């Protein structure tokens, strides 16, 4: 079974078609969103699909100008088993909204501290800060999506109980491969981050997690079925199921 734990289904030109393809091909797909209002809009369209798991999100780069949606996030939280994309982005793009991002992310993680949900996290140029907030509120089973921080912080996150979702872009770079080699197999998940990740210039599709499965199988010296089974187990663990 293929699992895409981080895909922006609503950002493709044809979201419904993508969602139904995931359903028909039985690809478990965590459809992350960038704002609570996007989650609310998408919910009626996918709630009947078994394999598409809509995630309640508040992307750090969407915080600017949308602080008022924090209230909507809290209101929708009981309806969601999957959370994402949430996190921090302290790259030049996000630096001006640093304080608001910290407030939003801290409040979200605090609200999750006593709940069991799958959480997909963005941490560009802010992995230490993300991990500190998770540690502060005792939220261990969170998933670092497309991790690009240092190996020291990675080791700390592993010790704390976190997971890492790997996408097709990461298997193509030395940095990505070093990260994959470092994460214990029971903490690895697969994702595409489509449509933002491209595969030979086309948007990645959830079925492209197959490429990640193939790479992990080479690294782990396991067959692909064994690798898929390991990822399924990890996904259950990270979802608290
Ligand atoms: Mn993303």
Short mmCIF file of C-alpha atoms and ligand atoms in Angstrom, two decimals:
data_model
loop_
_atom_site.label_atom_id
_atom_site.label_comp_id
_atom_site.label_asym_id
_atom_site.label_seq_id
_atom_site.Cartn_x
_atom_site.Cartn_y
_atom_site.Cartn_z
CA UNK A 1 0.00 0.00 0.00
CA UNK A 2 1.33 3.44 -0.92
CA UNK A 3 1.05 6.32 1.55
CA UNK A 4 1.56 9.98 0.70
CA UNK A 5 1.63 11.75 4.06
CA UNK A 6 1.91 15.28 2.65
CA UNK A 7 0.22 16.32 -0.58
CA UNK A 8 -1.45 19.63 -1.45
CA UNK A 9 -4.36 18.07 -3.32
CA UNK A 10 -6.19 21.42 -3.35
CA UNK A 11 -3.29 23.14 -5.16
CA UNK A 12 -3.50 21.06 -8.36
CA UNK A 13 -5.54 22.50 -11.25
CA UNK A 14 -7.86 19.45 -10.91
CA UNK A 15 -8.13 18.65 -7.17
CA UNK A 16 -11.21 16.42 -7.38
CA UNK A 17 -9.68 14.31 -10.13
CA UNK A 18 -6.52 13.81 -8.03
CA UNK A 19 -8.60 12.92 -4.95
CA UNK A 20 -10.61 10.33 -6.87
CA UNK A 21 -7.46 8.84 -8.41
CA UNK A 22 -6.05 8.37 -4.88
CA UNK A 23 -9.31 6.72 -3.87
CA UNK A 24 -9.47 4.40 -6.90
CA UNK A 25 -5.78 3.48 -6.72
CA UNK A 26 -6.02 3.07 -2.94
CA UNK A 27 -3.20 5.48 -2.20
CA UNK A 28 -3.63 6.72 1.35
CA UNK A 29 -3.14 10.46 0.92
CA UNK A 30 -2.94 13.07 3.65
CA UNK A 31 -4.32 16.14 1.86
CA UNK A 32 -2.71 19.01 3.73
CA UNK A 33 -4.13 22.54 3.61
CA UNK A 34 -2.63 25.99 4.07
CA UNK A 35 -5.45 27.67 6.00
CA UNK A 36 -8.34 26.54 8.20
CA UNK A 37 -10.76 28.16 5.70
CA UNK A 38 -9.31 25.96 2.91
CA UNK A 39 -9.89 22.86 5.04
CA UNK A 40 -13.46 23.96 5.72
CA UNK A 41 -14.09 24.46 1.98
CA UNK A 42 -12.58 21.10 0.97
CA UNK A 43 -14.20 18.97 3.68
CA UNK A 44 -17.57 18.26 1.97
CA UNK A 45 -15.77 17.23 -1.25
CA UNK A 46 -13.58 14.53 0.27
CA UNK A 47 -15.35 13.38 3.42
CA UNK A 48 -16.81 10.34 1.60
CA UNK A 49 -13.37 9.19 0.35
CA UNK A 50 -11.76 6.50 2.50
CA UNK A 51 -8.21 6.93 1.29
CA UNK A 52 -8.04 10.72 1.26
CA UNK A 53 -7.39 12.13 4.72
CA UNK A 54 -8.03 15.85 4.78
CA UNK A 55 -5.69 17.69 7.14
CA UNK A 56 -6.44 20.90 9.00
CA UNK A 57 -3.59 23.32 8.30
CA UNK A 58 -2.18 26.76 9.01
CA UNK A 59 0.97 27.16 6.89
CA UNK A 60 3.58 29.45 8.48
CA UNK A 61 3.85 31.52 5.28
CA UNK A 62 0.06 31.98 5.27
CA UNK A 63 0.01 33.39 8.81
CA UNK A 64 0.63 36.96 7.60
CA UNK A 65 -2.76 38.62 7.11
CA UNK A 66 -4.71 35.60 8.35
CA UNK A 67 -4.17 35.67 12.13
CA UNK A 68 -7.94 35.85 12.62
CA UNK A 69 -8.20 32.25 11.32
CA UNK A 70 -6.63 30.93 14.53
CA UNK A 71 -10.10 30.96 16.02
CA UNK A 72 -11.45 28.93 13.08
CA UNK A 73 -8.58 26.44 13.56
CA UNK A 74 -9.66 25.89 17.17
CA UNK A 75 -13.31 25.50 16.15
CA UNK A 76 -12.51 22.93 13.43
CA UNK A 77 -9.96 20.97 15.47
CA UNK A 78 -12.48 18.41 16.84
CA UNK A 79 -13.43 17.47 13.24
CA UNK A 80 -9.85 16.64 12.17
CA UNK A 81 -7.73 13.53 12.81
CA UNK A 82 -4.97 14.90 10.58
CA UNK A 83 -3.19 18.22 11.10
CA UNK A 84 -0.97 19.98 8.53
CA UNK A 85 0.65 21.88 7.17
CA UNK A 86 1.64 23.75 10.31
CA UNK A 87 5.06 24.91 11.48
CA UNK A 88 7.61 27.69 11.27
CA UNK A 89 9.51 29.24 8.34
CA UNK A 90 12.38 31.56 9.26
CA UNK A 91 13.83 31.70 5.74
CA UNK A 92 14.03 35.23 4.20
CA UNK A 93 10.47 34.66 2.93
CA UNK A 94 9.05 34.15 6.42
CA UNK A 95 11.29 36.26 8.61
CA UNK A 96 8.98 39.30 8.75
CA UNK A 97 6.15 37.27 10.30
CA UNK A 98 8.37 35.42 12.80
CA UNK A 99 6.54 36.59 15.94
CA UNK A 100 3.07 35.85 14.57
CA UNK A 101 4.24 32.43 13.33
CA UNK A 102 5.61 31.60 16.80
CA UNK A 103 2.32 32.58 18.39
CA UNK A 104 0.20 30.56 15.95
CA UNK A 105 2.40 27.45 16.01
CA UNK A 106 2.75 27.47 19.82
CA UNK A 107 -1.00 27.79 20.27
CA UNK A 108 -1.63 24.98 17.79
CA UNK A 109 0.88 22.62 19.41
CA UNK A 110 -0.42 23.47 22.87
CA UNK A 111 -3.96 22.61 21.71
CA UNK A 112 -2.66 19.25 20.41
CA UNK A 113 -0.77 18.33 23.56
CA UNK A 114 -3.55 16.18 24.98
CA UNK A 115 -4.92 14.86 21.67
CA UNK A 116 -3.88 12.00 19.40
CA UNK A 117 -3.62 13.26 15.84
CA UNK A 118 -1.30 12.92 12.86
CA UNK A 119 0.74 16.16 12.54
CA UNK A 120 2.73 17.18 9.43
CA UNK A 121 5.21 19.98 10.12
CA UNK A 122 7.09 22.54 8.01
CA UNK A 123 10.39 23.62 9.58
CA UNK A 124 12.45 25.50 6.96
CA UNK A 125 15.33 27.35 8.67
CA UNK A 126 13.54 26.80 11.99
CA UNK A 127 13.98 23.14 12.91
CA UNK A 128 15.51 23.89 16.36
CA UNK A 129 12.65 26.27 17.19
CA UNK A 130 10.03 23.76 16.00
CA UNK A 131 11.56 20.99 18.10
CA UNK A 132 11.74 23.24 21.20
CA UNK A 133 8.02 23.96 20.94
CA UNK A 134 7.20 20.25 20.50
CA UNK A 135 9.38 19.49 23.56
CA UNK A 136 7.74 22.27 25.59
CA UNK A 137 4.28 20.84 25.07
CA UNK A 138 5.28 17.17 25.11
CA UNK A 139 4.08 16.49 21.54
CA UNK A 140 6.33 13.60 20.52
CA UNK A 141 4.76 11.84 17.55
CA UNK A 142 4.98 14.74 15.10
CA UNK A 143 6.23 14.41 11.53
CA UNK A 144 8.95 16.68 10.13
CA UNK A 145 7.98 17.01 6.47
CA UNK A 146 10.86 17.64 3.96
CA UNK A 147 13.34 18.12 6.80
CA UNK A 148 16.30 20.27 5.78
CA UNK A 149 17.87 21.13 9.15
CA UNK A 150 21.04 19.82 10.76
CA UNK A 151 21.78 16.23 11.76
CA UNK A 152 22.21 17.18 15.44
CA UNK A 153 18.65 18.49 15.62
CA UNK A 154 17.49 15.44 13.66
CA UNK A 155 19.05 13.11 16.26
CA UNK A 156 17.36 15.06 19.06
CA UNK A 157 14.01 14.84 17.29
CA UNK A 158 14.45 11.08 16.81
CA UNK A 159 15.28 10.66 20.51
CA UNK A 160 12.19 12.67 21.37
CA UNK A 161 9.93 10.42 19.25
CA UNK A 162 9.44 12.34 15.97
CA UNK A 163 9.04 11.01 12.42
CA UNK A 164 10.40 12.25 9.07
CA UNK A 165 8.54 12.16 5.76
CA UNK A 166 10.73 11.75 2.68
CA UNK A 167 9.83 13.02 -0.82
CA UNK A 168 11.16 12.49 -4.37
CA UNK A 169 13.20 15.74 -4.26
CA UNK A 170 15.09 14.58 -1.17
CA UNK A 171 16.23 11.31 -2.75
CA UNK A 172 17.88 13.35 -5.53
CA UNK A 173 20.20 15.47 -3.34
CA UNK A 174 23.23 14.63 -1.18
CA UNK A 175 21.71 16.48 1.77
CA UNK A 176 18.42 14.63 1.43
CA UNK A 177 20.21 11.28 1.16
CA UNK A 178 22.27 12.02 4.28
CA UNK A 179 19.03 12.70 6.17
CA UNK A 180 17.43 9.47 4.89
CA UNK A 181 20.49 7.46 5.95
CA UNK A 182 20.34 8.95 9.44
CA UNK A 183 16.67 8.36 10.37
CA UNK A 184 15.91 4.95 11.95
CA UNK A 185 13.55 2.94 9.72
CA UNK A 186 10.73 2.94 12.24
CA UNK A 187 10.60 6.76 11.98
CA UNK A 188 10.47 7.12 8.21
CA UNK A 189 7.34 8.08 6.22
CA UNK A 190 6.78 8.82 2.53
CA UNK A 191 5.34 11.96 0.90
CA UNK A 192 5.33 13.83 -2.41
CA UNK A 193 4.62 17.47 -1.41
CA UNK A 194 2.91 17.63 -4.80
CA UNK A 195 2.24 19.72 -6.80
CA UNK A 196 5.24 21.71 -5.48
CA UNK A 197 7.71 18.88 -5.95
CA UNK A 198 8.37 18.26 -9.63
CA UNK A 199 9.43 15.04 -11.32
CA UNK A 200 11.10 15.79 -14.67
CA UNK A 201 9.24 19.11 -14.79
CA UNK A 202 5.73 17.74 -14.12
CA UNK A 203 4.00 18.05 -10.73
CA UNK A 204 4.54 15.01 -8.53
CA UNK A 205 1.44 12.81 -8.09
CA UNK A 206 0.75 10.79 -4.88
CA UNK A 207 1.58 7.58 -6.79
CA UNK A 208 5.16 8.94 -7.13
CA UNK A 209 5.83 7.88 -3.52
CA UNK A 210 6.77 4.68 -5.39
CA UNK A 211 10.10 6.38 -6.24
CA UNK A 212 10.73 6.99 -2.54
CA UNK A 213 9.83 3.37 -1.73
CA UNK A 214 12.34 2.22 -4.37
CA UNK A 215 15.09 4.41 -2.90
CA UNK A 216 14.39 3.35 0.70
CA UNK A 217 14.47 -0.30 -0.40
CA UNK A 218 17.96 0.18 -1.83
CA UNK A 219 19.18 1.95 1.32
CA UNK A 220 17.59 -0.61 3.65
CA UNK A 221 18.46 -3.59 1.45
CA UNK A 222 14.88 -4.76 1.68
CA UNK A 223 12.33 -5.64 -0.99
CA UNK A 224 9.70 -3.05 -1.86
CA UNK A 225 6.83 -4.91 -0.23
CA UNK A 226 8.77 -5.09 3.03
CA UNK A 227 9.51 -1.35 2.78
CA UNK A 228 5.83 -0.54 2.15
CA UNK A 229 4.84 -2.64 5.18
CA UNK A 230 7.35 -0.77 7.36
CA UNK A 231 5.93 2.59 6.18
CA UNK A 232 2.36 1.39 6.90
CA UNK A 233 3.38 0.44 10.43
CA UNK A 234 5.11 3.80 10.94
CA UNK A 235 2.03 5.64 9.65
CA UNK A 236 -0.19 3.80 12.14
CA UNK A 237 2.27 4.64 14.90
CA UNK A 238 2.46 8.33 13.95
CA UNK A 239 -1.35 8.55 13.72
CA UNK A 240 -1.75 6.96 17.14
CA UNK A 241 -3.80 4.08 15.66
MN1 LIG B 1 3.96 21.39 1.68
#
